[in-house]
mmCIF file of C-alpha atoms and ligand atoms in Angstrom:
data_model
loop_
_atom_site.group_PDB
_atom_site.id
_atom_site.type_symbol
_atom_site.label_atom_id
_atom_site.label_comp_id
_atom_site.label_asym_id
_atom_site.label_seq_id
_atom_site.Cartn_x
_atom_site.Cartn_y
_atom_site.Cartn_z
ATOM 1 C CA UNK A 679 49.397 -5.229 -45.745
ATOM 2 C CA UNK A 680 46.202 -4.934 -44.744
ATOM 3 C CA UNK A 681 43.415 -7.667 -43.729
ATOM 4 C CA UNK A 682 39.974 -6.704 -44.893
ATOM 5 C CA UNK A 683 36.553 -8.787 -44.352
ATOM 6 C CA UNK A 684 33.837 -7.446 -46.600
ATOM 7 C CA UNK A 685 30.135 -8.141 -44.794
ATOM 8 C CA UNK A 686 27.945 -7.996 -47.893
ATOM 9 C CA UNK A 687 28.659 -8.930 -51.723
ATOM 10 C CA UNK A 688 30.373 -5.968 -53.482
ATOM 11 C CA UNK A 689 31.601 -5.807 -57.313
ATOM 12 C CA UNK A 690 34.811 -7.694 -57.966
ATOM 13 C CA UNK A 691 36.339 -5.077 -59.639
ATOM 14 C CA UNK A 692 36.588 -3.373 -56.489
ATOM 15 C CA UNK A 693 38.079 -6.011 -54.801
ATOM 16 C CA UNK A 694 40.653 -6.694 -57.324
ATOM 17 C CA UNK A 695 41.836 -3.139 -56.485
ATOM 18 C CA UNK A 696 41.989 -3.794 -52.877
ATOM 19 C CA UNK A 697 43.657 -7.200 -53.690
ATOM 20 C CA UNK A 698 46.183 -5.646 -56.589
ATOM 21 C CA UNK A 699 47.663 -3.650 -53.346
ATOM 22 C CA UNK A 700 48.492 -6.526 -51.759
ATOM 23 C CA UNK A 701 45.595 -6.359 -49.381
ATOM 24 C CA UNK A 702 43.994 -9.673 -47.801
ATOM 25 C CA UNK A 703 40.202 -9.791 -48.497
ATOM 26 C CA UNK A 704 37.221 -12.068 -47.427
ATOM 27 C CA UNK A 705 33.738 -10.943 -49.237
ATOM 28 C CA UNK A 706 30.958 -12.459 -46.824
ATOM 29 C CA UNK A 707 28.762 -14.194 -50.279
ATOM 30 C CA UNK A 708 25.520 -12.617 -49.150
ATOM 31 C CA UNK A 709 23.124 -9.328 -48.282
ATOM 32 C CA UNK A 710 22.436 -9.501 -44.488
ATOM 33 C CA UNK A 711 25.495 -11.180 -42.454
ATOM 34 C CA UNK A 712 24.601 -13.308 -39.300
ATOM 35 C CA UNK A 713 26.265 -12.031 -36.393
ATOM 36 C CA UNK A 714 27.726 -15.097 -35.666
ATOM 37 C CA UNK A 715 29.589 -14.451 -39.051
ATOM 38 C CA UNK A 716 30.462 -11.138 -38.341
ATOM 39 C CA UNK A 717 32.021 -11.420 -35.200
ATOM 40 C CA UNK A 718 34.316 -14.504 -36.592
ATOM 41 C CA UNK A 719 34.724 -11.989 -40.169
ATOM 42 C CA UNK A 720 36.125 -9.237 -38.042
ATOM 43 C CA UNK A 721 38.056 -10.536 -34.982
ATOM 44 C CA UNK A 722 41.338 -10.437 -37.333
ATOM 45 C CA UNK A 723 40.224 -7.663 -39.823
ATOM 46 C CA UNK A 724 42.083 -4.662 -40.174
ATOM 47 C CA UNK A 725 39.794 -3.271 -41.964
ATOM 48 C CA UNK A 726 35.588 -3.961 -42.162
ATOM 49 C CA UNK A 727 33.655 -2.440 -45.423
ATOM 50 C CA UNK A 728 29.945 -2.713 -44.230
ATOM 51 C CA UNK A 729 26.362 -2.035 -45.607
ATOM 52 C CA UNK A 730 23.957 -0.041 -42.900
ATOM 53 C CA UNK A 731 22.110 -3.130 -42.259
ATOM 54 C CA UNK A 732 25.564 -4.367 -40.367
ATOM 55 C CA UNK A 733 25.133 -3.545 -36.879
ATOM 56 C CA UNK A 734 28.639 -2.041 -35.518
ATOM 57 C CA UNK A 735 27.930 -2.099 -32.176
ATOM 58 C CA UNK A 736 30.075 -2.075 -28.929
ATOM 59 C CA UNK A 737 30.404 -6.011 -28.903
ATOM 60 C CA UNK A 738 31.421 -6.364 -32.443
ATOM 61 C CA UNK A 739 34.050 -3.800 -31.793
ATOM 62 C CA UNK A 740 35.315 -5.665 -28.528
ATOM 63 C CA UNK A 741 35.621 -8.632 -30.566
ATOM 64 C CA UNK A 742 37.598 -6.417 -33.267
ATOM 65 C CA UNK A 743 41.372 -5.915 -31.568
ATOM 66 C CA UNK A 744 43.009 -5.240 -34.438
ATOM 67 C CA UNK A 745 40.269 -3.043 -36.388
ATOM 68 C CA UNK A 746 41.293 0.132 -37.404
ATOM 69 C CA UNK A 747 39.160 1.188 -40.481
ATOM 70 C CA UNK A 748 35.159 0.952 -41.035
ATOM 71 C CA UNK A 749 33.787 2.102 -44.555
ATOM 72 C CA UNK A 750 30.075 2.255 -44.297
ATOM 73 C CA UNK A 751 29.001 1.706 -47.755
ATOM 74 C CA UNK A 752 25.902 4.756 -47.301
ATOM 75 C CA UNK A 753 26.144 8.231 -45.956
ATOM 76 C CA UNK A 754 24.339 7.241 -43.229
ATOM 77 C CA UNK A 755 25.844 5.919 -40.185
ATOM 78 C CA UNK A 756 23.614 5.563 -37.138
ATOM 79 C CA UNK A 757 24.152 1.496 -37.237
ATOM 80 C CA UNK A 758 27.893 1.918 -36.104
ATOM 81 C CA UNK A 759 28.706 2.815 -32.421
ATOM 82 C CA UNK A 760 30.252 5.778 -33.304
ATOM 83 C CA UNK A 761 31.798 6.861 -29.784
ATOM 84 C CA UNK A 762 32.862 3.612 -29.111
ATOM 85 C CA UNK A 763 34.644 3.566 -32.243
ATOM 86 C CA UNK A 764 36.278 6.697 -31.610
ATOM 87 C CA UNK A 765 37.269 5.821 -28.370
ATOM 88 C CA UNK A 766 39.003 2.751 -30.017
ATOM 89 C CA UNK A 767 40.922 5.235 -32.325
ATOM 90 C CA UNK A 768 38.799 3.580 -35.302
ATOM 91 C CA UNK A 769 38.315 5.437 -38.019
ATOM 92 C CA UNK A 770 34.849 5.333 -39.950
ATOM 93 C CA UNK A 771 34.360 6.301 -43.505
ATOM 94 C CA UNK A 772 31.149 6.743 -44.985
ATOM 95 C CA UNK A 773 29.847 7.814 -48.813
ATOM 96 C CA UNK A 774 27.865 11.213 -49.035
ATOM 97 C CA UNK A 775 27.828 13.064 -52.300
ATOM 98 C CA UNK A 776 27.662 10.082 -55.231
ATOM 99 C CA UNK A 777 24.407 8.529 -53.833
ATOM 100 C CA UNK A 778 22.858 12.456 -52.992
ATOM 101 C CA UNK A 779 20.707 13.214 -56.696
ATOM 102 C CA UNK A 780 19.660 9.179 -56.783
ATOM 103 C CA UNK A 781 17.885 9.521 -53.568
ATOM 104 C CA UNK A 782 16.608 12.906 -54.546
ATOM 105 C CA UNK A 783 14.820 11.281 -57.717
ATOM 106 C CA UNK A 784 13.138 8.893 -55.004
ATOM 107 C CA UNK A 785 12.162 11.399 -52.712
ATOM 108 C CA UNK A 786 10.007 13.232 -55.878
ATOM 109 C CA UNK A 787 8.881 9.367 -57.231
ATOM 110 C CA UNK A 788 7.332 8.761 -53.723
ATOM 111 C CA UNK A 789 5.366 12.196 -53.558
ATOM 112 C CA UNK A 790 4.150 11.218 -56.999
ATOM 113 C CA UNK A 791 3.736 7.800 -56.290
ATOM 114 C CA UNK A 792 1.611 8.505 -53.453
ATOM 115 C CA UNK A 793 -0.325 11.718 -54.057
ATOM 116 C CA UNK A 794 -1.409 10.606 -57.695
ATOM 117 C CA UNK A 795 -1.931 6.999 -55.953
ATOM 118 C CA UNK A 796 0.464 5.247 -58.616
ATOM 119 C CA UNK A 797 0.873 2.246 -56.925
ATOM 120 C CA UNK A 798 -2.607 1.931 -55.561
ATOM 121 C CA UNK A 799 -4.041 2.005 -58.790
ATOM 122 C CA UNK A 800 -1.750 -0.419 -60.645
ATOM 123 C CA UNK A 801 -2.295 -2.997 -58.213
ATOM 124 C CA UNK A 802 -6.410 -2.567 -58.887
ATOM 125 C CA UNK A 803 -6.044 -2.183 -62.681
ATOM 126 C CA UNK A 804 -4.598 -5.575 -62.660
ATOM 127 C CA UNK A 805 -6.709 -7.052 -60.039
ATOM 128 C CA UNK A 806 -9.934 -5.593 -61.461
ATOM 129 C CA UNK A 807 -8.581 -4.393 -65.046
ATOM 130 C CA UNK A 808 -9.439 -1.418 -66.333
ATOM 131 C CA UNK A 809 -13.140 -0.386 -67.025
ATOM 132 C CA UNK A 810 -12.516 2.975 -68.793
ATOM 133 C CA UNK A 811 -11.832 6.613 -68.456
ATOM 134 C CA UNK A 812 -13.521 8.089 -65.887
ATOM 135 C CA UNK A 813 -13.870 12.028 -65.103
ATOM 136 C CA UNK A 814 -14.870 11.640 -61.452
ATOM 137 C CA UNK A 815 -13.588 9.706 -58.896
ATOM 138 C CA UNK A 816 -12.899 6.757 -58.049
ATOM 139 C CA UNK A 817 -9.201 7.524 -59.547
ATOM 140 C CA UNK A 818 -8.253 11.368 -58.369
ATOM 141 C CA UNK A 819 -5.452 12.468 -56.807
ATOM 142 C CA UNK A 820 -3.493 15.199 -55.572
ATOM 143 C CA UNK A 821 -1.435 17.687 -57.625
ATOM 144 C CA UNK A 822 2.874 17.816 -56.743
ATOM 145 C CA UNK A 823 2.902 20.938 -58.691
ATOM 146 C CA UNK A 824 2.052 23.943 -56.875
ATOM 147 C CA UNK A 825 2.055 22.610 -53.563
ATOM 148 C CA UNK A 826 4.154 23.622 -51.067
ATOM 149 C CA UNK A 827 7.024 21.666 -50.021
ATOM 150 C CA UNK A 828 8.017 21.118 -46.550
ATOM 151 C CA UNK A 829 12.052 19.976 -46.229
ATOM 152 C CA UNK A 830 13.107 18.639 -43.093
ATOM 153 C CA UNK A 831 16.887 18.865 -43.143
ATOM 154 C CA UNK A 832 18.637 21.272 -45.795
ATOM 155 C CA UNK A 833 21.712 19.025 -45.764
ATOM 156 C CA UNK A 834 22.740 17.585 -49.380
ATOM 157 C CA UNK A 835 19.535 15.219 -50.328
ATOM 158 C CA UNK A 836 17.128 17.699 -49.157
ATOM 159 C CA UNK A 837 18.753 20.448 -51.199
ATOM 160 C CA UNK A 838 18.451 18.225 -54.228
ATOM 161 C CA UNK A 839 15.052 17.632 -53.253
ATOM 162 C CA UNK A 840 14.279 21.191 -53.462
ATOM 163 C CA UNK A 841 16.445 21.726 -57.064
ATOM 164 C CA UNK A 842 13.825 19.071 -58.486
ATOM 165 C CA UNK A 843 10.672 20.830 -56.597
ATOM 166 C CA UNK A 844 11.336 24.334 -58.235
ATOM 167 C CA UNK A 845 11.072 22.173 -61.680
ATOM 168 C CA UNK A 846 7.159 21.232 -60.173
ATOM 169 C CA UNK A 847 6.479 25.363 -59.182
ATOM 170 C CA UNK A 848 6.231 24.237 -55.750
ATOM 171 C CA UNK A 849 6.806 26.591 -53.034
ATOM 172 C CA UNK A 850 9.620 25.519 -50.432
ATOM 173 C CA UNK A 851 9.943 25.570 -46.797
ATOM 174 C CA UNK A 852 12.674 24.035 -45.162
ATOM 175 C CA UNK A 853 13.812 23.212 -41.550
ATOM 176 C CA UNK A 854 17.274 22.560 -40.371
ATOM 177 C CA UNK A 855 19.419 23.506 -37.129
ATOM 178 C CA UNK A 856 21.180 26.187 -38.991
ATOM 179 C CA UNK A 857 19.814 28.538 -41.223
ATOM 180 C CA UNK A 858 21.398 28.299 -44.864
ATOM 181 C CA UNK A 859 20.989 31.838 -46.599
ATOM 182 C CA UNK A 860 23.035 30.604 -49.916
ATOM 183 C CA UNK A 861 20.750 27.814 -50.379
ATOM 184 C CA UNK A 862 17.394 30.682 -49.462
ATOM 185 C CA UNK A 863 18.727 32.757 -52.611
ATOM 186 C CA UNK A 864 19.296 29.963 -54.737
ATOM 187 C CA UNK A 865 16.471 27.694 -54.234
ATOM 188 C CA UNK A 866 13.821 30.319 -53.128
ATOM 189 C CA UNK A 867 13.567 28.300 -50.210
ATOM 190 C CA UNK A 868 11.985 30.064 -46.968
ATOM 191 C CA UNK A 869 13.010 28.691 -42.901
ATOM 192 C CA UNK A 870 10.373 28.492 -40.538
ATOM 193 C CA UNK A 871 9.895 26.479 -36.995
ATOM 194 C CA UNK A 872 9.218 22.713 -37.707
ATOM 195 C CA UNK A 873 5.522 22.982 -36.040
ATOM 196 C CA UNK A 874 5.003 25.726 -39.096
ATOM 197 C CA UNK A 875 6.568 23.589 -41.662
ATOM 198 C CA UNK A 876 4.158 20.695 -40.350
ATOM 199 C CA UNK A 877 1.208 23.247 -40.384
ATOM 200 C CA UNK A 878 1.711 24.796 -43.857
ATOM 201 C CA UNK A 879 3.649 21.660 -46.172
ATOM 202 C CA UNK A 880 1.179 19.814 -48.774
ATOM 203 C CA UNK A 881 4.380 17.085 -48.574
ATOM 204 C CA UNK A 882 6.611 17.001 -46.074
ATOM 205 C CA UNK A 883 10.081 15.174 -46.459
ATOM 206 C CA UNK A 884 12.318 14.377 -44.011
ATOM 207 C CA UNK A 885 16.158 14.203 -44.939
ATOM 208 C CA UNK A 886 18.216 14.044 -41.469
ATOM 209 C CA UNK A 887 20.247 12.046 -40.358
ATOM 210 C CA UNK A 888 19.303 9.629 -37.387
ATOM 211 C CA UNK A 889 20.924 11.166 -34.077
ATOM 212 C CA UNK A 890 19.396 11.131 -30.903
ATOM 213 C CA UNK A 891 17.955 14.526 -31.484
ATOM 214 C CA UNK A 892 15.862 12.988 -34.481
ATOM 215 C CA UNK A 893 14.938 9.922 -33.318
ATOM 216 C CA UNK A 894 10.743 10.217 -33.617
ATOM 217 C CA UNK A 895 11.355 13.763 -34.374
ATOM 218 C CA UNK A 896 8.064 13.212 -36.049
ATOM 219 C CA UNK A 897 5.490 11.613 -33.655
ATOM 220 C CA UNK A 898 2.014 12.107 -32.503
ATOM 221 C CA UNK A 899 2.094 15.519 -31.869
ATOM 222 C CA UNK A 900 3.651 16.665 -35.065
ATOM 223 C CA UNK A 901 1.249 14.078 -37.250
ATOM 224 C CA UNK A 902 -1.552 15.822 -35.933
ATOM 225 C CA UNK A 903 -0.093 19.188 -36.945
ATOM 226 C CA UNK A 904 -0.330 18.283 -40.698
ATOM 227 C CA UNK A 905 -2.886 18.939 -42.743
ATOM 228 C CA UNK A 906 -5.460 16.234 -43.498
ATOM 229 C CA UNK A 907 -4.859 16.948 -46.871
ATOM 230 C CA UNK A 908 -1.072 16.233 -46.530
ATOM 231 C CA UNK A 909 1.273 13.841 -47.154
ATOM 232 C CA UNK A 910 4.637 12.289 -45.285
ATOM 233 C CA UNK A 911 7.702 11.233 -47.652
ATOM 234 C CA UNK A 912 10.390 9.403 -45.097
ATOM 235 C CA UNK A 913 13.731 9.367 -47.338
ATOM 236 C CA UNK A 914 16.039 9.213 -44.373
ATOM 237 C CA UNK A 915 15.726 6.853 -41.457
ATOM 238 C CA UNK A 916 12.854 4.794 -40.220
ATOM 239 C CA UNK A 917 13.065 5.850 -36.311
ATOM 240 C CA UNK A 918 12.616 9.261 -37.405
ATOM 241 C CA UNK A 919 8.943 8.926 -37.405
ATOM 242 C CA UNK A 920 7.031 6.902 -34.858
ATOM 243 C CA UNK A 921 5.662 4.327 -37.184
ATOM 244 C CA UNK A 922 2.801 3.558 -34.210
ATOM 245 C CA UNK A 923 2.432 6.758 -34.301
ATOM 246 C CA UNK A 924 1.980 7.245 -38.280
ATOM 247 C CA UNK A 925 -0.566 4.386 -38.649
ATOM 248 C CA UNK A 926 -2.579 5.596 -36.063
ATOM 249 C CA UNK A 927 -2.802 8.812 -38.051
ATOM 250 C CA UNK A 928 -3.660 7.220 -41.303
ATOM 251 C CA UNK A 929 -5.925 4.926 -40.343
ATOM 252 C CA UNK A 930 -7.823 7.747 -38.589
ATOM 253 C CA UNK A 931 -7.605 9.928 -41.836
ATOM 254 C CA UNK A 932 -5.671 12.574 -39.647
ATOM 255 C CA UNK A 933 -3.231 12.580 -43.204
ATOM 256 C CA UNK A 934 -3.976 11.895 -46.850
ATOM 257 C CA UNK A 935 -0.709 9.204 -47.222
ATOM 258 C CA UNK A 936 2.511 8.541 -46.994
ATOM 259 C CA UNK A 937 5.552 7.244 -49.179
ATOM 260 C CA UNK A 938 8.191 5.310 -46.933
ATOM 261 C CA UNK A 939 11.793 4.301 -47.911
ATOM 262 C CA UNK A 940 13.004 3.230 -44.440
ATOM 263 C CA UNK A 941 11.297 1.539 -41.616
ATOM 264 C CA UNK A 942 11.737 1.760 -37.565
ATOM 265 C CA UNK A 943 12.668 -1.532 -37.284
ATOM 266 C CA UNK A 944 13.993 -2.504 -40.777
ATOM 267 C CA UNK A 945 14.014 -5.248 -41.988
ATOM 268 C CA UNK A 946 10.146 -5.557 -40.354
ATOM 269 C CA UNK A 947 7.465 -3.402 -41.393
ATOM 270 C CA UNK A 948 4.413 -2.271 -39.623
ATOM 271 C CA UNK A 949 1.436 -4.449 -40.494
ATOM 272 C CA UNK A 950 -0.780 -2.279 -40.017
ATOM 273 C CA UNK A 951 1.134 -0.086 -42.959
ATOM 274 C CA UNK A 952 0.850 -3.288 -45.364
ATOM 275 C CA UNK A 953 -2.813 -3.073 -44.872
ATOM 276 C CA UNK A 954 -3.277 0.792 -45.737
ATOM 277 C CA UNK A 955 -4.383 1.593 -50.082
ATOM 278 C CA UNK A 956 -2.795 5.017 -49.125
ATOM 279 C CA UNK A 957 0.955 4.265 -48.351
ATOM 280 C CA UNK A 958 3.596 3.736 -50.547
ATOM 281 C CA UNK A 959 6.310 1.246 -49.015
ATOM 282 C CA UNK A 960 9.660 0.822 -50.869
ATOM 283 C CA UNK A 961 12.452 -1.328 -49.242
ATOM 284 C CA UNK A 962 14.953 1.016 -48.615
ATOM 285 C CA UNK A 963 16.247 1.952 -52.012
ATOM 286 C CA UNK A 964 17.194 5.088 -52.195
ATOM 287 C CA UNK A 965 20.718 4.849 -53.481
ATOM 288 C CA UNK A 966 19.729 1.800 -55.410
ATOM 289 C CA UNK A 967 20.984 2.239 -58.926
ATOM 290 C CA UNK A 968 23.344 0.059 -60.276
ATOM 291 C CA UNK A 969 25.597 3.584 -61.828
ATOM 292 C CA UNK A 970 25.401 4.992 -57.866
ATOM 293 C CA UNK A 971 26.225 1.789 -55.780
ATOM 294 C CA UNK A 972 29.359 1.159 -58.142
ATOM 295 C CA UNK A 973 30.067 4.989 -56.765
ATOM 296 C CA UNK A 974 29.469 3.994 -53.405
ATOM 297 C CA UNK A 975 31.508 1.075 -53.673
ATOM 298 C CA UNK A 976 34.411 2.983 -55.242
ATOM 299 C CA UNK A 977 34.613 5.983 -53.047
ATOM 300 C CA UNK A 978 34.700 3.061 -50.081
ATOM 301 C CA UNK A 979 37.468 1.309 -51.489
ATOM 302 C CA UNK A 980 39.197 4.486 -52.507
ATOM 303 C CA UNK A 981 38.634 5.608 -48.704
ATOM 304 C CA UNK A 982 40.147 2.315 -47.545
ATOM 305 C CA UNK A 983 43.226 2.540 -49.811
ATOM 306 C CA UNK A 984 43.933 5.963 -48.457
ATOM 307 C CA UNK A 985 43.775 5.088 -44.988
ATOM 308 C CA UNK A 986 45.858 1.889 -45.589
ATOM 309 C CA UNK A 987 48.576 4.016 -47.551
ATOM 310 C CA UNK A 988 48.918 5.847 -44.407
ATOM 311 C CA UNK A 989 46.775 9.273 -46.288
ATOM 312 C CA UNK A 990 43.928 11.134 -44.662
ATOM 313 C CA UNK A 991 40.801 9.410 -46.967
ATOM 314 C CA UNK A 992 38.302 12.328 -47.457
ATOM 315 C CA UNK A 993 34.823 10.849 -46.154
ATOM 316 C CA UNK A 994 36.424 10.382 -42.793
ATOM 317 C CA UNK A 995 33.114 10.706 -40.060
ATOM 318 C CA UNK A 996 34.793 10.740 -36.970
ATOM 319 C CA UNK A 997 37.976 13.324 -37.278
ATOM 320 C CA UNK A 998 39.606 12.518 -33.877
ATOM 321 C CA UNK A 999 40.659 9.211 -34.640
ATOM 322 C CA UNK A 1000 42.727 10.238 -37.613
ATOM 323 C CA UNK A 1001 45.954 8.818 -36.089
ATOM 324 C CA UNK A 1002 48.162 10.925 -38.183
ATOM 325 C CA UNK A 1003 49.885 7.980 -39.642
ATOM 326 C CA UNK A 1004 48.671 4.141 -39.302
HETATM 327 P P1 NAP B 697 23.567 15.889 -44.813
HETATM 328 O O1 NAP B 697 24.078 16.597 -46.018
HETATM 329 O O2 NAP B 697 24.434 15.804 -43.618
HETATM 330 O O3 NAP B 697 22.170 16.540 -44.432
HETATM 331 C C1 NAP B 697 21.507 16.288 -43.244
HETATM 332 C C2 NAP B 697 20.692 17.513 -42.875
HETATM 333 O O4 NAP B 697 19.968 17.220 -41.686
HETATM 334 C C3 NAP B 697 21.535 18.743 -42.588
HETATM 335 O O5 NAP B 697 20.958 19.820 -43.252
HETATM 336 C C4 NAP B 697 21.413 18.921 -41.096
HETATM 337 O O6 NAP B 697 21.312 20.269 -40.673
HETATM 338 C C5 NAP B 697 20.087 18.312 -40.808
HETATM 339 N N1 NAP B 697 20.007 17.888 -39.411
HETATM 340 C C6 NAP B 697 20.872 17.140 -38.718
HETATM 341 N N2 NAP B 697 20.451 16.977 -37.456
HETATM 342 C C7 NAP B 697 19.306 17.671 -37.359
HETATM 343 C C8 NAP B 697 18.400 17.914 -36.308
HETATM 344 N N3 NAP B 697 18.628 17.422 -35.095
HETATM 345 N N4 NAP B 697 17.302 18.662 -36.563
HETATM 346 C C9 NAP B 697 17.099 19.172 -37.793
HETATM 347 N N5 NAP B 697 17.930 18.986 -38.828
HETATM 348 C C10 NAP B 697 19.021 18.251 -38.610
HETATM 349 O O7 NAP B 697 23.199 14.382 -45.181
HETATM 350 P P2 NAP B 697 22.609 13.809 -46.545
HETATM 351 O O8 NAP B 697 23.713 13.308 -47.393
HETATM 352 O O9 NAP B 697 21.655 14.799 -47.103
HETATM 353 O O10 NAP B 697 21.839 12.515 -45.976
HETATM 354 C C11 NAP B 697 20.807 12.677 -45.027
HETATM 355 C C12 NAP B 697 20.331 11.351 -44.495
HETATM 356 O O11 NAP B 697 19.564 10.676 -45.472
HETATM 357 C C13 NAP B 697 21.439 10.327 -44.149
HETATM 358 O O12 NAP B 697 21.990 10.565 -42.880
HETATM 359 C C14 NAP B 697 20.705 9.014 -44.217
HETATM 360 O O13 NAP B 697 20.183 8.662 -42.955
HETATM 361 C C15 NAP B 697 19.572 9.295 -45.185
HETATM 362 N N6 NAP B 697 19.744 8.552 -46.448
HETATM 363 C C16 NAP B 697 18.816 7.632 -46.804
HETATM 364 C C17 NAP B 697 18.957 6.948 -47.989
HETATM 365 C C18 NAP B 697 17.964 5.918 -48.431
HETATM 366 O O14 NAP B 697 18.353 4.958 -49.082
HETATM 367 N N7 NAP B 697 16.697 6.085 -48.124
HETATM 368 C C19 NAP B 697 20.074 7.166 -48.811
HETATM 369 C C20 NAP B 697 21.001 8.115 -48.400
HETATM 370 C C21 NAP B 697 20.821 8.802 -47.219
HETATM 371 P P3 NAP B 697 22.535 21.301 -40.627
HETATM 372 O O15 NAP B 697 22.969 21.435 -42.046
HETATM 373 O O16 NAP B 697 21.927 22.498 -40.096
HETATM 374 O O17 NAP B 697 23.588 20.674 -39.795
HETATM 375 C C1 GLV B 698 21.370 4.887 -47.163
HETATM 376 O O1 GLV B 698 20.396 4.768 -46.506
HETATM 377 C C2 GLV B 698 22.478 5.716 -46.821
HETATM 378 O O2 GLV B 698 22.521 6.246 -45.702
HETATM 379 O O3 GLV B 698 23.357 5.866 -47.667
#
């Protein structure tokens, strides 16, 4: 039987199904584990089930002899060390497809939130109350509808992005490394060049994954491609963007906003971001619905039970350290 630590709170129910198969489990009782508590959590684990704010790094795994399972609870899973992991014959399970329409319906909250200046305005209504209707300024906005789109990663949240933005008669451009025709028919969605995308979008949202490849795949240059009139939606992962980089751009009016999820160095975010009326800032909730992190939570424990059973779980990341049997 298996020995699993837990570095976050999860629901009970979920460990009662872990424990009702005669599994071993420690639940560390809070959000954000010390390390010092993580390295003494997993040096006799069999098995770690980890939020993305757990740092899986080379260390951790050296101090980890007997690990042989990591379920990321997110789809995401640039905080593990996943060579290292590999190399260790580790396996590491992640959760894509229950959390991909909840972080979809953020994605299209931000670029409302921010172009019609939701949250900007709510703090000054109460602040300053509410002096009447007015027909000019000082509250316009920008229209969602009828814009054009600009996707950054046609994987499975940027797809459901686009589902929603035909709903808004927005046109749809999309970048990706591969070209998806099925998706073009379906979604009316067109590929072009990311400088194009950057040139042309009203919005542009990013939706890859953090890889080396993307890491400030959106910096200087490509902020001053955008439109002035534009705004930049970050769904995916803070690095993506050079946050420097982005306030420079705001503060300088180069952009009309932005709507931010993640954050380069998360928990921490850019002061000079706090201090700007056009951002939106949201601490990395994408997924956070109580119906989609009891999904998250079960496809992790159903992953782990697999595994332990000695069955290929289905959200295996990293193929080559299926062992064939454990
Ligand atoms: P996915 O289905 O794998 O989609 C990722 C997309 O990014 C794919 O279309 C992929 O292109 C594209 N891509 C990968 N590397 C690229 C590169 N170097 N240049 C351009 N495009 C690249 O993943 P998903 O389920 O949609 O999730 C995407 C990401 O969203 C996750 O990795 C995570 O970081 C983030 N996320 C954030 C939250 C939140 O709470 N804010 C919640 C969930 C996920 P190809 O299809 O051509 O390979
Ligand atoms: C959340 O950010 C995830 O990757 O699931």
């Amino acid at each position: 039987m298996g020995r699993i630590f837990i570095s976050c709170r999860i629901f009970p129910d979920e460990i009662a199904r872990l424990e009702r198969e005669g599994h071993e489990v420690e639940m560390y009782p809070g959000d954000v584990i010390p390390r010092e508590e993580l390295l003494r959590g997993v040096a006799g684990a069999d098995v770690l089930i980890c939020p993305l704010s757990t740092r899986v790094d080379r260390d951790i795994l050296a101090a980890s002899p007997r690990l042989k399972i990591i379920a990321n609870l997110g789809v995401g899973v640039d905080n593990i060390d996943l060579d290292e992991a590999s190399a260790r014959g580790i396996m590491v399970l992640n959760t894509p497809g229950v959390l991909t329409e909840t972080v979809a319906d953020l994605a299209v909250a931000l670029m409302l939130a921010v172009a019609r200046r939701i949250a900007e305005l709510d703090k000054r209504l109460r602040a300053e109350g509410f002096p009447g209707w007015s027909f000019m300024p000082p509250y316009l906005g920008r229209d969602v509808w009828g814009s054009t789109l600009g996707i950054v990663g046609l994987g499975r949240i940027g797809a459901a992005v686009a589902r929603r933005a035909r709903c808004f008669s927005m046109a749809i451009l999309y970048y990706s490394r591969a070209r998806k025709p099925d998706l073009e028919a379906e979604l009316g969605c067109r590929y072009v060049p990311l400088d194009e995308l950057l040139a042309e979008s009203d919005f542009v949202v990013l939706c890859v994954p953090l890889v080396p490849e993307t890491r400030h795949l959106i910096g200087e240059r490509e902020l001053s491609l955008m439109k002035e009139t534009a705004y930049l939606v970050n769904i995916a992962r803070g690095p993506v963007v050079d946050e420097g980089a982005l306030v420079r751009a705001l503060r300088e009016g180069r952009i009309a906003g932005a709507a931010l999820d993640v954050f380069e160095r998360e928990p921490e975010v850019h002061p000079g971001l706090l201090e700007l009326d056009n951002v939106v800032l949201t601490p990395h909730i994408g997924s956070a619905t109580l119906g989609t992190r009891r999904r998250m939570a079960s496809l992790a424990v159903d992953g782990v039970l697999a595994a332990l059973r000695g069955e290929r779980p289905g959200n295996l990341v990293n193929p080559n350290a299926w062992p064939g049997k454990l």
